Amino acid sequence: MIKIGLETHVQLSTKTKLFCNCPVKEDEPNKNICDVCLGLPGSKPRVNKKAIEYGLKIAKALNCKIMDKIVFSRKSYFYPDMSKNYQITQYEIPLGVDGYLELDGFEVKIRRVHLEEDPAKLIHIGGSITSAKYVLVDYNRAGVPLCEIVTEPVFTTPKEARKYLQELENILEYLGVYVEGSMKSDVNVSVDGNPRVEIKNVSGFREVEKALQYEITRQKNLLKTGGKIIQETRAWDEDMRITKPLRTKETEEDYGYIFEPDLTPIHTWDVEIPELPIARMKRFIETFGINEKFARAIVSDKEYAEVYEKLCEKYDPKVLATWFSGPIKKELNYRDLKFRESPLTYELLDDFFSAVVSKKYGDPALKLIIRRMVDSGENVEEAVSSLGMNETRDLEKAIHEVIVEHKKAVEDYLKGRDEAINFLIGQVLRKVRGAGDPNEIREKIQKVIQNGY
Ligand code: ZN
Ligand code: MN
């Protein structure tokens, strides 16, 4: 039996840091720092209200019980990435507790959602974290607001953990409160009731799935050969695709949490959140009469869903859904692109769907056209031209050639073997490079054959 729990950190998209006015942005090392984020003597933190608001939105979206009053605490540790020797975080009273995230099939229990400051960035020179010769410290990141989302150990497979993180990221995108690509998880895994092992700081969701697959196999093999699993913290090496030991696990008590004396308790307030993916999915099913699988695929990308909805004013929602959840989504997924990262726009898809309803092209041609559009940002006319489809030869001529070249198939068809005509249609489509409507070609072939060729 495998038990997996996740502690996921995301960076909130505020302009300034969590406890000072230093800007949050890419810069030369150690440029955006002040006495507060360095923790110089006499400096006092002041909380960034926007960061609290964003945290509250996340807690609400994850159906958490929101605390009336929250406090910050000091988590003491000694490490160069934290010049104060403590991190300001929330321990005793977080923003939210006891929430859940609705996944296809089950509810993921959320233990807590809290805010904390990011430590500095350590740059390891001459090796990895376990082998570097020396380390450089950049305090620009120190004090950047993070939200940590902790699940109960509810996942039993790496795939479930990945699906959860994907959905979590989708929700954060709908909320518009986080910095894309900032997701990092500490992954806890225990196999068959053995001590749990933590893998620190794994980026994104694909890496989490891979790190877990590796770690579970490692532990199972260790157990099989009579080894013992110890409670420890490991690192995921993205290049080597393995986990490596970092340190044996400390407990929460080792951090000696105390309430942060420089910050007073903060009263929370009710925040508004936009429509979330699950709600949008349900609305699409009801409004447009599309099935759940299609709706789920469409809402998994915020802007994509918005364009779908806008196009529903002009085109049949079901036809749109077939293309949106199928061929177009496949092209985007294959290139690992969100809609807004791709060259596609509302206007281009509008152009594409007017070509779909015109019936000027068959499905195989349309699939080639949309693939070209995703690659190049061309409109339908340009894509057709790039693909050489407008040089297609006369359809009638192609049909006659095919009928002459494939006499056996024609005879089979005349003997009543219907599948032979599909073969002939395919041959015609090949000749016209996909630029034809299969139904139209079918009728034309039938006519030619019946009239005696
Ligand atoms: Zn600062
Ligand atoms: Mn944390």
GROMACS .gro file of C-alpha atoms and ligand atoms in nm:
model
  455
    1MET     CA    1   0.000   0.000   0.000
    2ILE     CA    2   0.140   0.335  -0.105
    3LYS     CA    3   0.060   0.663   0.065
    4ILE     CA    4   0.156   0.991  -0.093
    5GLY     CA    5   0.107   1.342   0.046
    6LEU     CA    6   0.207   1.672  -0.111
    7GLU     CA    7   0.319   2.006   0.029
    8THR     CA    8   0.306   2.241  -0.265
    9HIS     CA    9   0.451   2.593  -0.276
   10VAL     CA   10   0.342   2.848  -0.533
   11GLN     CA   11   0.460   3.205  -0.567
   12LEU     CA   12   0.184   3.466  -0.540
   13SER     CA   13   0.184   3.724  -0.818
   14THR     CA   14   0.218   4.036  -0.603
   15LYS     CA   15   0.431   4.334  -0.707
   16THR     CA   16   0.612   4.356  -0.372
   17LYS     CA   17   0.743   4.111  -0.112
   18LEU     CA   18   0.542   3.967   0.176
   19PHE     CA   19   0.676   4.189   0.457
   20CYS     CA   20   0.848   4.487   0.286
   21ASN     CA   21   0.817   4.707  -0.021
   22CYS     CA   22   1.099   4.551  -0.220
   23PRO     CA   23   0.983   4.474  -0.574
   24VAL     CA   24   0.943   4.114  -0.683
   25LYS     CA   25   1.117   4.089  -1.018
   26GLU     CA   26   1.409   3.940  -1.204
   27ASP     CA   27   1.717   4.151  -1.142
   28GLU     CA   28   2.090   4.149  -1.078
   29PRO     CA   29   2.170   3.947  -0.766
   30ASN     CA   30   2.107   4.120  -0.431
   31LYS     CA   31   1.950   4.430  -0.584
   32ASN     CA   32   1.596   4.414  -0.446
   33ILE     CA   33   1.672   4.385  -0.076
   34CYS     CA   34   1.626   4.595   0.236
   35ASP     CA   35   1.682   4.570   0.611
   36VAL     CA   36   1.346   4.392   0.655
   37CYS     CA   37   1.394   4.110   0.407
   38LEU     CA   38   1.750   4.066   0.526
   39GLY     CA   39   1.638   4.079   0.889
   40LEU     CA   40   1.883   4.345   1.003
   41PRO     CA   41   1.857   4.446   1.371
   42GLY     CA   42   1.574   4.690   1.441
   43SER     CA   43   1.385   4.619   1.118
   44LYS     CA   44   1.013   4.541   1.147
   45PRO     CA   45   0.802   4.342   0.901
   46ARG     CA   46   0.470   4.483   0.771
   47VAL     CA   47   0.233   4.247   0.602
   48ASN     CA   48   0.138   4.281   0.233
   49LYS     CA   49  -0.244   4.286   0.221
   50LYS     CA   50  -0.255   4.173  -0.141
   51ALA     CA   51  -0.067   3.856  -0.051
   52ILE     CA   52  -0.322   3.781   0.224
   53GLU     CA   53  -0.605   3.843  -0.022
   54TYR     CA   54  -0.453   3.604  -0.278
   55GLY     CA   55  -0.398   3.342  -0.009
   56LEU     CA   56  -0.760   3.379   0.102
   57LYS     CA   57  -0.877   3.327  -0.255
   58ILE     CA   58  -0.679   3.005  -0.280
   59ALA     CA   59  -0.813   2.881   0.056
   60LYS     CA   60  -1.169   2.961  -0.053
   61ALA     CA   61  -1.127   2.796  -0.393
   62LEU     CA   62  -1.004   2.483  -0.212
   63ASN     CA   63  -1.315   2.480   0.008
   64CYS     CA   64  -1.117   2.541   0.327
   65LYS     CA   65  -1.252   2.659   0.657
   66ILE     CA   66  -1.108   3.011   0.675
   67MET     CA   67  -0.977   3.125   1.011
   68ASP     CA   68  -1.121   3.453   1.148
   69LYS     CA   69  -0.785   3.556   1.276
   70ILE     CA   70  -0.446   3.447   1.152
   71VAL     CA   71  -0.099   3.481   1.298
   72PHE     CA   72   0.251   3.445   1.167
   73SER     CA   73   0.524   3.244   1.335
   74ARG     CA   74   0.900   3.214   1.324
   75LYS     CA   75   1.041   2.885   1.207
   76SER     CA   76   1.398   2.873   1.333
   77TYR     CA   77   1.673   2.715   1.134
   78PHE     CA   78   2.033   2.787   1.043
   79TYR     CA   79   2.114   2.796   0.675
   80PRO     CA   80   2.266   3.062   0.446
   81ASP     CA   81   1.943   3.103   0.249
   82MET     CA   82   1.780   3.270   0.551
   83SER     CA   83   1.988   3.551   0.696
   84LYS     CA   84   1.751   3.606   0.992
   85ASN     CA   85   1.797   3.243   1.099
   86TYR     CA   86   1.422   3.208   1.091
   87GLN     CA   87   1.155   3.203   0.824
   88ILE     CA   88   0.829   3.389   0.885
   89THR     CA   89   0.556   3.139   0.813
   90GLN     CA   90   0.224   3.025   0.957
   91TYR     CA   91   0.220   2.725   1.182
   92GLU     CA   92  -0.031   2.727   1.464
   93ILE     CA   93  -0.305   2.921   1.285
   94PRO     CA   94  -0.293   2.903   0.903
   95LEU     CA   95  -0.524   3.084   0.661
   96GLY     CA   96  -0.740   2.784   0.593
   97VAL     CA   97  -0.787   2.424   0.705
   98ASP     CA   98  -0.989   2.112   0.617
   99GLY     CA   99  -1.059   2.180   0.253
  100TYR     CA  100  -1.086   1.962  -0.052
  101LEU     CA  101  -1.018   1.969  -0.422
  102GLU     CA  102  -1.264   1.790  -0.648
  103LEU     CA  103  -1.088   1.560  -0.891
  104ASP     CA  104  -1.239   1.338  -1.156
  105GLY     CA  105  -1.341   1.047  -0.935
  106PHE     CA  106  -1.247   1.159  -0.585
  107GLU     CA  107  -1.200   1.444  -0.342
  108VAL     CA  108  -0.846   1.531  -0.239
  109LYS     CA  109  -0.845   1.633   0.125
  110ILE     CA  110  -0.655   1.955   0.186
  111ARG     CA  111  -0.509   1.974   0.537
  112ARG     CA  112  -0.408   2.339   0.533
  113VAL     CA  113  -0.328   2.646   0.327
  114HIS     CA  114  -0.083   2.900   0.463
  115LEU     CA  115   0.147   3.187   0.364
  116GLU     CA  116   0.520   3.215   0.414
  117GLU     CA  117   0.820   3.400   0.282
  118ASP     CA  118   1.055   3.245   0.032
  119PRO     CA  119   1.418   3.203   0.141
  120ALA     CA  120   1.707   3.335  -0.069
  121LYS     CA  121   1.827   3.156  -0.377
  122LEU     CA  122   2.143   2.949  -0.340
  123ILE     CA  123   2.356   2.905  -0.648
  124HIS     CA  124   2.574   2.596  -0.626
  125ILE     CA  125   2.907   2.635  -0.801
  126GLY     CA  126   3.103   2.337  -0.928
  127GLY     CA  127   2.839   2.075  -0.871
  128SER     CA  128   2.491   1.998  -0.744
  129ILE     CA  129   2.352   2.057  -0.396
  130THR     CA  130   2.536   1.746  -0.277
  131SER     CA  131   2.868   1.808  -0.454
  132ALA     CA  132   2.920   2.186  -0.503
  133LYS     CA  133   3.256   2.345  -0.415
  134TYR     CA  134   3.094   2.664  -0.287
  135VAL     CA  135   2.765   2.849  -0.288
  136LEU     CA  136   2.656   3.201  -0.386
  137VAL     CA  137   2.353   3.362  -0.222
  138ASP     CA  138   2.105   3.591  -0.396
  139TYR     CA  139   1.865   3.756  -0.149
  140ASN     CA  140   1.635   3.899  -0.418
  141ARG     CA  141   1.403   3.607  -0.355
  142ALA     CA  142   1.413   3.639   0.023
  143GLY     CA  143   1.069   3.753   0.140
  144VAL     CA  144   0.883   3.676  -0.183
  145PRO     CA  145   0.528   3.562  -0.091
  146LEU     CA  146   0.456   3.192  -0.118
  147CYS     CA  147   0.138   3.002  -0.055
  148GLU     CA  148   0.178   2.647   0.070
  149ILE     CA  149  -0.098   2.393   0.011
  150VAL     CA  150  -0.074   2.072   0.212
  151THR     CA  151  -0.278   1.761   0.131
  152GLU     CA  152  -0.354   1.465   0.353
  153PRO     CA  153  -0.160   1.153   0.240
  154VAL     CA  154  -0.447   1.051   0.013
  155PHE     CA  155  -0.278   0.956  -0.312
  156THR     CA  156  -0.198   0.592  -0.386
  157THR     CA  157  -0.027   0.632  -0.724
  158PRO     CA  158   0.214   0.883  -0.881
  159LYS     CA  159  -0.047   0.947  -1.151
  160GLU     CA  160  -0.306   1.063  -0.898
  161ALA     CA  161  -0.055   1.305  -0.749
  162ARG     CA  162   0.020   1.443  -1.095
  163LYS     CA  163  -0.351   1.483  -1.176
  164TYR     CA  164  -0.407   1.671  -0.851
  165LEU     CA  165  -0.121   1.913  -0.923
  166GLN     CA  166  -0.249   1.971  -1.274
  167GLU     CA  167  -0.595   2.055  -1.145
  168LEU     CA  168  -0.448   2.272  -0.868
  169GLU     CA  169  -0.248   2.466  -1.127
  170ASN     CA  170  -0.562   2.506  -1.338
  171ILE     CA  171  -0.751   2.648  -1.038
  172LEU     CA  172  -0.465   2.889  -0.961
  173GLU     CA  173  -0.474   3.003  -1.322
  174TYR     CA  174  -0.847   3.068  -1.302
  175LEU     CA  175  -0.787   3.268  -0.983
  176GLY     CA  176  -0.508   3.467  -1.146
  177VAL     CA  177  -0.303   3.484  -0.827
  178TYR     CA  178   0.014   3.289  -0.894
  179VAL     CA  179   0.331   3.307  -1.097
  180GLU     CA  180   0.326   3.053  -1.375
  181GLY     CA  181   0.592   2.787  -1.348
  182SER     CA  182   0.657   2.858  -0.980
  183MET     CA  183   0.502   2.538  -0.849
  184LYS     CA  184   0.731   2.328  -0.629
  185SER     CA  185   0.634   2.036  -0.414
  186ASP     CA  186   0.778   1.847  -0.120
  187VAL     CA  187   0.663   1.495  -0.182
  188ASN     CA  188   0.606   1.249   0.104
  189VAL     CA  189   0.581   0.883   0.027
  190SER     CA  190   0.557   0.574   0.238
  191VAL     CA  191   0.542   0.215   0.114
  192ASP     CA  192   0.370  -0.062   0.309
  193GLY     CA  193   0.363   0.129   0.637
  194ASN     CA  194   0.737   0.194   0.640
  195PRO     CA  195   0.878   0.532   0.751
  196ARG     CA  196   0.796   0.810   0.511
  197VAL     CA  197   1.056   0.961   0.286
  198GLU     CA  198   1.036   1.322   0.176
  199ILE     CA  199   1.160   1.438  -0.163
  200LYS     CA  200   1.226   1.811  -0.146
  201ASN     CA  201   1.152   2.082  -0.399
  202VAL     CA  202   1.030   1.897  -0.705
  203SER     CA  203   0.920   2.133  -0.986
  204GLY     CA  204   0.592   2.114  -1.175
  205PHE     CA  205   0.371   1.807  -1.199
  206ARG     CA  206   0.551   1.582  -1.449
  207GLU     CA  207   0.867   1.579  -1.240
  208VAL     CA  208   0.662   1.490  -0.931
  209GLU     CA  209   0.516   1.190  -1.109
  210LYS     CA  210   0.862   1.078  -1.226
  211ALA     CA  211   1.030   1.134  -0.890
  212LEU     CA  212   0.757   0.927  -0.723
  213GLN     CA  213   0.783   0.646  -0.978
  214TYR     CA  214   1.157   0.629  -0.916
  215GLU     CA  215   1.130   0.654  -0.538
  216ILE     CA  216   0.859   0.389  -0.506
  217THR     CA  217   1.060   0.146  -0.717
  218ARG     CA  218   1.373   0.222  -0.512
  219GLN     CA  219   1.193   0.154  -0.185
  220LYS     CA  220   1.027  -0.164  -0.311
  221ASN     CA  221   1.358  -0.301  -0.436
  222LEU     CA  222   1.525  -0.210  -0.109
  223LEU     CA  223   1.255  -0.395   0.086
  224LYS     CA  224   1.276  -0.698  -0.145
  225THR     CA  225   1.648  -0.733  -0.084
  226GLY     CA  226   1.604  -0.715   0.292
  227GLY     CA  227   1.697  -0.348   0.326
  228LYS     CA  228   1.541  -0.103   0.568
  229ILE     CA  229   1.377   0.226   0.482
  230ILE     CA  230   1.477   0.514   0.706
  231GLN     CA  231   1.294   0.838   0.756
  232GLU     CA  232   1.493   1.086   0.553
  233THR     CA  233   1.486   1.380   0.315
  234ARG     CA  234   1.600   1.324  -0.041
  235ALA     CA  235   1.657   1.541  -0.347
  236TRP     CA  236   1.528   1.472  -0.699
  237ASP     CA  237   1.804   1.501  -0.957
  238GLU     CA  238   1.626   1.607  -1.278
  239ASP     CA  239   1.923   1.524  -1.499
  240MET     CA  240   2.008   1.185  -1.353
  241ARG     CA  241   1.638   1.099  -1.299
  242ILE     CA  242   1.709   0.962  -0.950
  243THR     CA  243   1.654   1.068  -0.589
  244LYS     CA  244   1.957   1.117  -0.365
  245PRO     CA  245   1.983   1.132   0.013
  246LEU     CA  246   2.009   1.485   0.161
  247ARG     CA  247   1.965   1.445   0.536
  248THR     CA  248   1.783   1.229   0.785
  249LYS     CA  249   1.448   1.376   0.861
  250GLU     CA  250   1.409   1.643   1.124
  251THR     CA  251   1.070   1.675   1.295
  252GLU     CA  252   0.852   1.986   1.313
  253GLU     CA  253   0.945   2.023   1.682
  254ASP     CA  254   1.309   2.074   1.584
  255TYR     CA  255   1.218   2.408   1.431
  256GLY     CA  256   1.113   2.562   1.764
  257TYR     CA  257   0.824   2.765   1.629
  258ILE     CA  258   0.734   3.083   1.817
  259PHE     CA  259   0.473   3.346   1.737
  260GLU     CA  260   0.622   3.636   1.541
  261PRO     CA  261   0.631   3.918   1.799
  262ASP     CA  262   0.658   4.196   1.540
  263LEU     CA  263   0.327   4.116   1.369
  264THR     CA  264  -0.016   4.142   1.532
  265PRO     CA  265  -0.291   3.890   1.451
  266ILE     CA  266  -0.472   3.972   1.127
  267HIS     CA  267  -0.848   3.957   1.086
  268THR     CA  268  -0.944   3.784   0.762
  269TRP     CA  269  -1.220   3.900   0.531
  270ASP     CA  270  -1.443   3.750   0.265
  271VAL     CA  271  -1.293   3.754  -0.084
  272GLU     CA  272  -1.458   3.709  -0.422
  273ILE     CA  273  -1.343   3.431  -0.649
  274PRO     CA  274  -1.427   3.382  -1.017
  275GLU     CA  275  -1.596   3.079  -1.170
  276LEU     CA  276  -1.366   2.780  -1.123
  277PRO     CA  277  -1.298   2.495  -1.370
  278ILE     CA  278  -1.545   2.245  -1.221
  279ALA     CA  279  -1.827   2.500  -1.209
  280ARG     CA  280  -1.752   2.605  -1.564
  281MET     CA  281  -1.750   2.243  -1.677
  282LYS     CA  282  -2.092   2.184  -1.524
  283ARG     CA  283  -2.227   2.502  -1.683
  284PHE     CA  284  -2.094   2.403  -2.027
  285ILE     CA  285  -2.258   2.060  -1.998
  286GLU     CA  286  -2.590   2.220  -1.912
  287THR     CA  287  -2.581   2.518  -2.148
  288PHE     CA  288  -2.430   2.358  -2.454
  289GLY     CA  289  -2.543   1.998  -2.412
  290ILE     CA  290  -2.191   1.862  -2.452
  291ASN     CA  291  -2.065   1.555  -2.268
  292GLU     CA  292  -1.851   1.563  -1.954
  293LYS     CA  293  -1.536   1.433  -2.117
  294PHE     CA  294  -1.541   1.708  -2.378
  295ALA     CA  295  -1.628   1.977  -2.124
  296ARG     CA  296  -1.348   1.865  -1.892
  297ALA     CA  297  -1.092   1.885  -2.172
  298ILE     CA  298  -1.206   2.233  -2.272
  299VAL     CA  299  -1.207   2.388  -1.923
  300SER     CA  300  -0.859   2.253  -1.845
  301ASP     CA  301  -0.726   2.568  -2.014
  302LYS     CA  302  -0.883   2.896  -1.901
  303GLU     CA  303  -0.844   3.111  -2.214
  304TYR     CA  304  -0.925   2.814  -2.437
  305ALA     CA  305  -1.256   2.770  -2.253
  306GLU     CA  306  -1.331   3.140  -2.293
  307VAL     CA  307  -1.273   3.126  -2.668
  308TYR     CA  308  -1.488   2.814  -2.692
  309GLU     CA  309  -1.773   2.991  -2.518
  310LYS     CA  310  -1.742   3.297  -2.744
  311LEU     CA  311  -1.743   3.082  -3.058
  312CYS     CA  312  -2.061   2.909  -2.935
  313GLU     CA  313  -2.244   3.231  -3.027
  314LYS     CA  314  -2.169   3.163  -3.394
  315TYR     CA  315  -2.126   2.788  -3.434
  316ASP     CA  316  -2.285   2.465  -3.316
  317PRO     CA  317  -2.146   2.405  -2.962
  318LYS     CA  318  -2.130   2.030  -3.021
  319VAL     CA  319  -1.930   2.060  -3.341
  320LEU     CA  320  -1.699   2.306  -3.165
  321ALA     CA  321  -1.663   2.073  -2.868
  322THR     CA  322  -1.560   1.781  -3.088
  323TRP     CA  323  -1.279   1.985  -3.238
  324PHE     CA  324  -1.186   2.164  -2.914
  325SER     CA  325  -1.157   1.849  -2.706
  326GLY     CA  326  -1.010   1.641  -2.989
  327PRO     CA  327  -0.787   1.750  -3.278
  328ILE     CA  328  -0.705   2.107  -3.165
  329LYS     CA  329  -0.636   2.003  -2.805
  330LYS     CA  330  -0.414   1.722  -2.930
  331GLU     CA  331  -0.206   1.961  -3.137
  332LEU     CA  332  -0.166   2.194  -2.837
  333ASN     CA  333  -0.084   1.911  -2.594
  334TYR     CA  334   0.166   1.761  -2.834
  335ARG     CA  335   0.354   2.093  -2.838
  336ASP     CA  336   0.304   2.135  -2.463
  337LEU     CA  337   0.126   2.468  -2.520
  338LYS     CA  338  -0.153   2.645  -2.341
  339PHE     CA  339  -0.390   2.822  -2.578
  340ARG     CA  340  -0.249   3.165  -2.493
  341GLU     CA  341   0.107   3.045  -2.559
  342SER     CA  342   0.013   2.917  -2.904
  343PRO     CA  343  -0.026   3.129  -3.219
  344LEU     CA  344  -0.398   3.050  -3.217
  345THR     CA  345  -0.644   3.331  -3.145
  346TYR     CA  346  -1.020   3.374  -3.140
  347GLU     CA  347  -1.003   3.523  -3.492
  348LEU     CA  348  -0.802   3.231  -3.633
  349LEU     CA  349  -1.039   2.975  -3.485
  350ASP     CA  350  -1.335   3.175  -3.613
  351ASP     CA  351  -1.176   3.150  -3.958
  352PHE     CA  352  -1.114   2.778  -3.910
  353PHE     CA  353  -1.471   2.699  -3.806
  354SER     CA  354  -1.618   2.892  -4.096
  355ALA     CA  355  -1.409   2.655  -4.311
  356VAL     CA  356  -1.546   2.359  -4.111
  357VAL     CA  357  -1.908   2.457  -4.169
  358SER     CA  358  -1.847   2.543  -4.537
  359LYS     CA  359  -1.782   2.169  -4.597
  360LYS     CA  360  -1.521   2.273  -4.850
  361TYR     CA  361  -1.267   2.040  -4.688
  362GLY     CA  362  -1.299   1.692  -4.545
  363ASP     CA  363  -1.187   1.605  -4.192
  364PRO     CA  364  -0.841   1.481  -4.295
  365ALA     CA  365  -0.772   1.811  -4.473
  366LEU     CA  366  -0.911   2.014  -4.183
  367LYS     CA  367  -0.680   1.830  -3.945
  368LEU     CA  368  -0.381   1.917  -4.160
  369ILE     CA  369  -0.497   2.278  -4.179
  370ILE     CA  370  -0.538   2.321  -3.804
  371ARG     CA  371  -0.201   2.155  -3.742
  372ARG     CA  372  -0.041   2.404  -3.980
  373MET     CA  373  -0.226   2.691  -3.808
  374VAL     CA  374  -0.100   2.586  -3.463
  375ASP     CA  375   0.255   2.577  -3.599
  376SER     CA  376   0.253   2.896  -3.801
  377GLY     CA  377  -0.029   3.124  -3.689
  378GLU     CA  378  -0.150   3.134  -4.051
  379ASN     CA  379  -0.519   3.167  -4.134
  380VAL     CA  380  -0.703   2.898  -4.330
  381GLU     CA  381  -0.628   3.043  -4.670
  382GLU     CA  382  -0.258   3.081  -4.594
  383ALA     CA  383  -0.240   2.733  -4.441
  384VAL     CA  384  -0.410   2.580  -4.744
  385SER     CA  385  -0.161   2.757  -4.968
  386SER     CA  386   0.140   2.653  -4.755
  387LEU     CA  387   0.022   2.294  -4.761
  388GLY     CA  388  -0.012   2.305  -5.139
  389MET     CA  389  -0.378   2.214  -5.118
  390ASN     CA  390  -0.492   2.482  -5.361
  391GLU     CA  391  -0.284   2.316  -5.628
  392THR     CA  392  -0.509   2.014  -5.600
  393ARG     CA  393  -0.621   1.875  -5.924
  394ASP     CA  394  -0.973   1.861  -6.038
  395LEU     CA  395  -1.178   1.633  -5.818
  396GLU     CA  396  -1.362   1.473  -6.110
  397LYS     CA  397  -1.035   1.395  -6.281
  398ALA     CA  398  -0.897   1.235  -5.964
  399ILE     CA  399  -1.210   1.022  -5.931
  400HIS     CA  400  -1.182   0.898  -6.287
  401GLU     CA  401  -0.815   0.815  -6.243
  402VAL     CA  402  -0.883   0.623  -5.925
  403ILE     CA  403  -1.164   0.425  -6.083
  404VAL     CA  404  -0.943   0.331  -6.376
  405GLU     CA  405  -0.646   0.245  -6.154
  406HIS     CA  406  -0.845   0.033  -5.907
  407LYS     CA  407  -1.073  -0.181  -6.118
  408LYS     CA  408  -1.078  -0.462  -5.864
  409ALA     CA  409  -1.215  -0.234  -5.591
  410VAL     CA  410  -1.483  -0.108  -5.828
  411GLU     CA  411  -1.585  -0.465  -5.909
  412ASP     CA  412  -1.592  -0.551  -5.541
  413TYR     CA  413  -1.818  -0.253  -5.479
  414LEU     CA  414  -2.050  -0.361  -5.762
  415LYS     CA  415  -2.064  -0.708  -5.604
  416GLY     CA  416  -2.201  -0.542  -5.294
  417ARG     CA  417  -1.887  -0.501  -5.083
  418ASP     CA  418  -1.948  -0.157  -4.936
  419GLU     CA  419  -1.605  -0.126  -4.774
  420ALA     CA  420  -1.450  -0.110  -5.121
  421ILE     CA  421  -1.587   0.240  -5.170
  422ASN     CA  422  -1.408   0.361  -4.859
  423PHE     CA  423  -1.086   0.244  -5.013
  424LEU     CA  424  -1.168   0.438  -5.333
  425ILE     CA  425  -1.254   0.751  -5.133
  426GLY     CA  426  -0.921   0.722  -4.955
  427GLN     CA  427  -0.737   0.698  -5.288
  428VAL     CA  428  -0.917   1.006  -5.421
  429LEU     CA  429  -0.834   1.201  -5.103
  430ARG     CA  430  -0.471   1.106  -5.148
  431LYS     CA  431  -0.469   1.246  -5.497
  432VAL     CA  432  -0.627   1.575  -5.390
  433ARG     CA  433  -0.410   1.588  -5.076
  434GLY     CA  434  -0.703   1.571  -4.840
  435ALA     CA  435  -0.880   1.871  -4.989
  436GLY     CA  436  -1.222   1.720  -5.038
  437ASP     CA  437  -1.532   1.626  -4.848
  438PRO     CA  438  -1.552   1.244  -4.818
  439ASN     CA  439  -1.931   1.245  -4.845
  440GLU     CA  440  -1.921   1.447  -5.162
  441ILE     CA  441  -1.656   1.217  -5.307
  442ARG     CA  442  -1.863   0.913  -5.215
  443GLU     CA  443  -2.164   1.047  -5.405
  444LYS     CA  444  -1.955   1.135  -5.706
  445ILE     CA  445  -1.789   0.794  -5.718
  446GLN     CA  446  -2.125   0.622  -5.691
  447LYS     CA  447  -2.262   0.834  -5.973
  448VAL     CA  448  -1.967   0.762  -6.200
  449ILE     CA  449  -1.981   0.390  -6.134
  450GLN     CA  450  -2.358   0.371  -6.183
  451ASN     CA  451  -2.341   0.564  -6.508
  452GLY     CA  452  -2.089   0.312  -6.633
  453TYR     CA  453  -1.735   0.430  -6.639
  454ZN      ZN  454   1.293   4.410   0.146
  455MN      MN  455   0.696   2.561   0.339
   0.00000   0.00000   0.00000
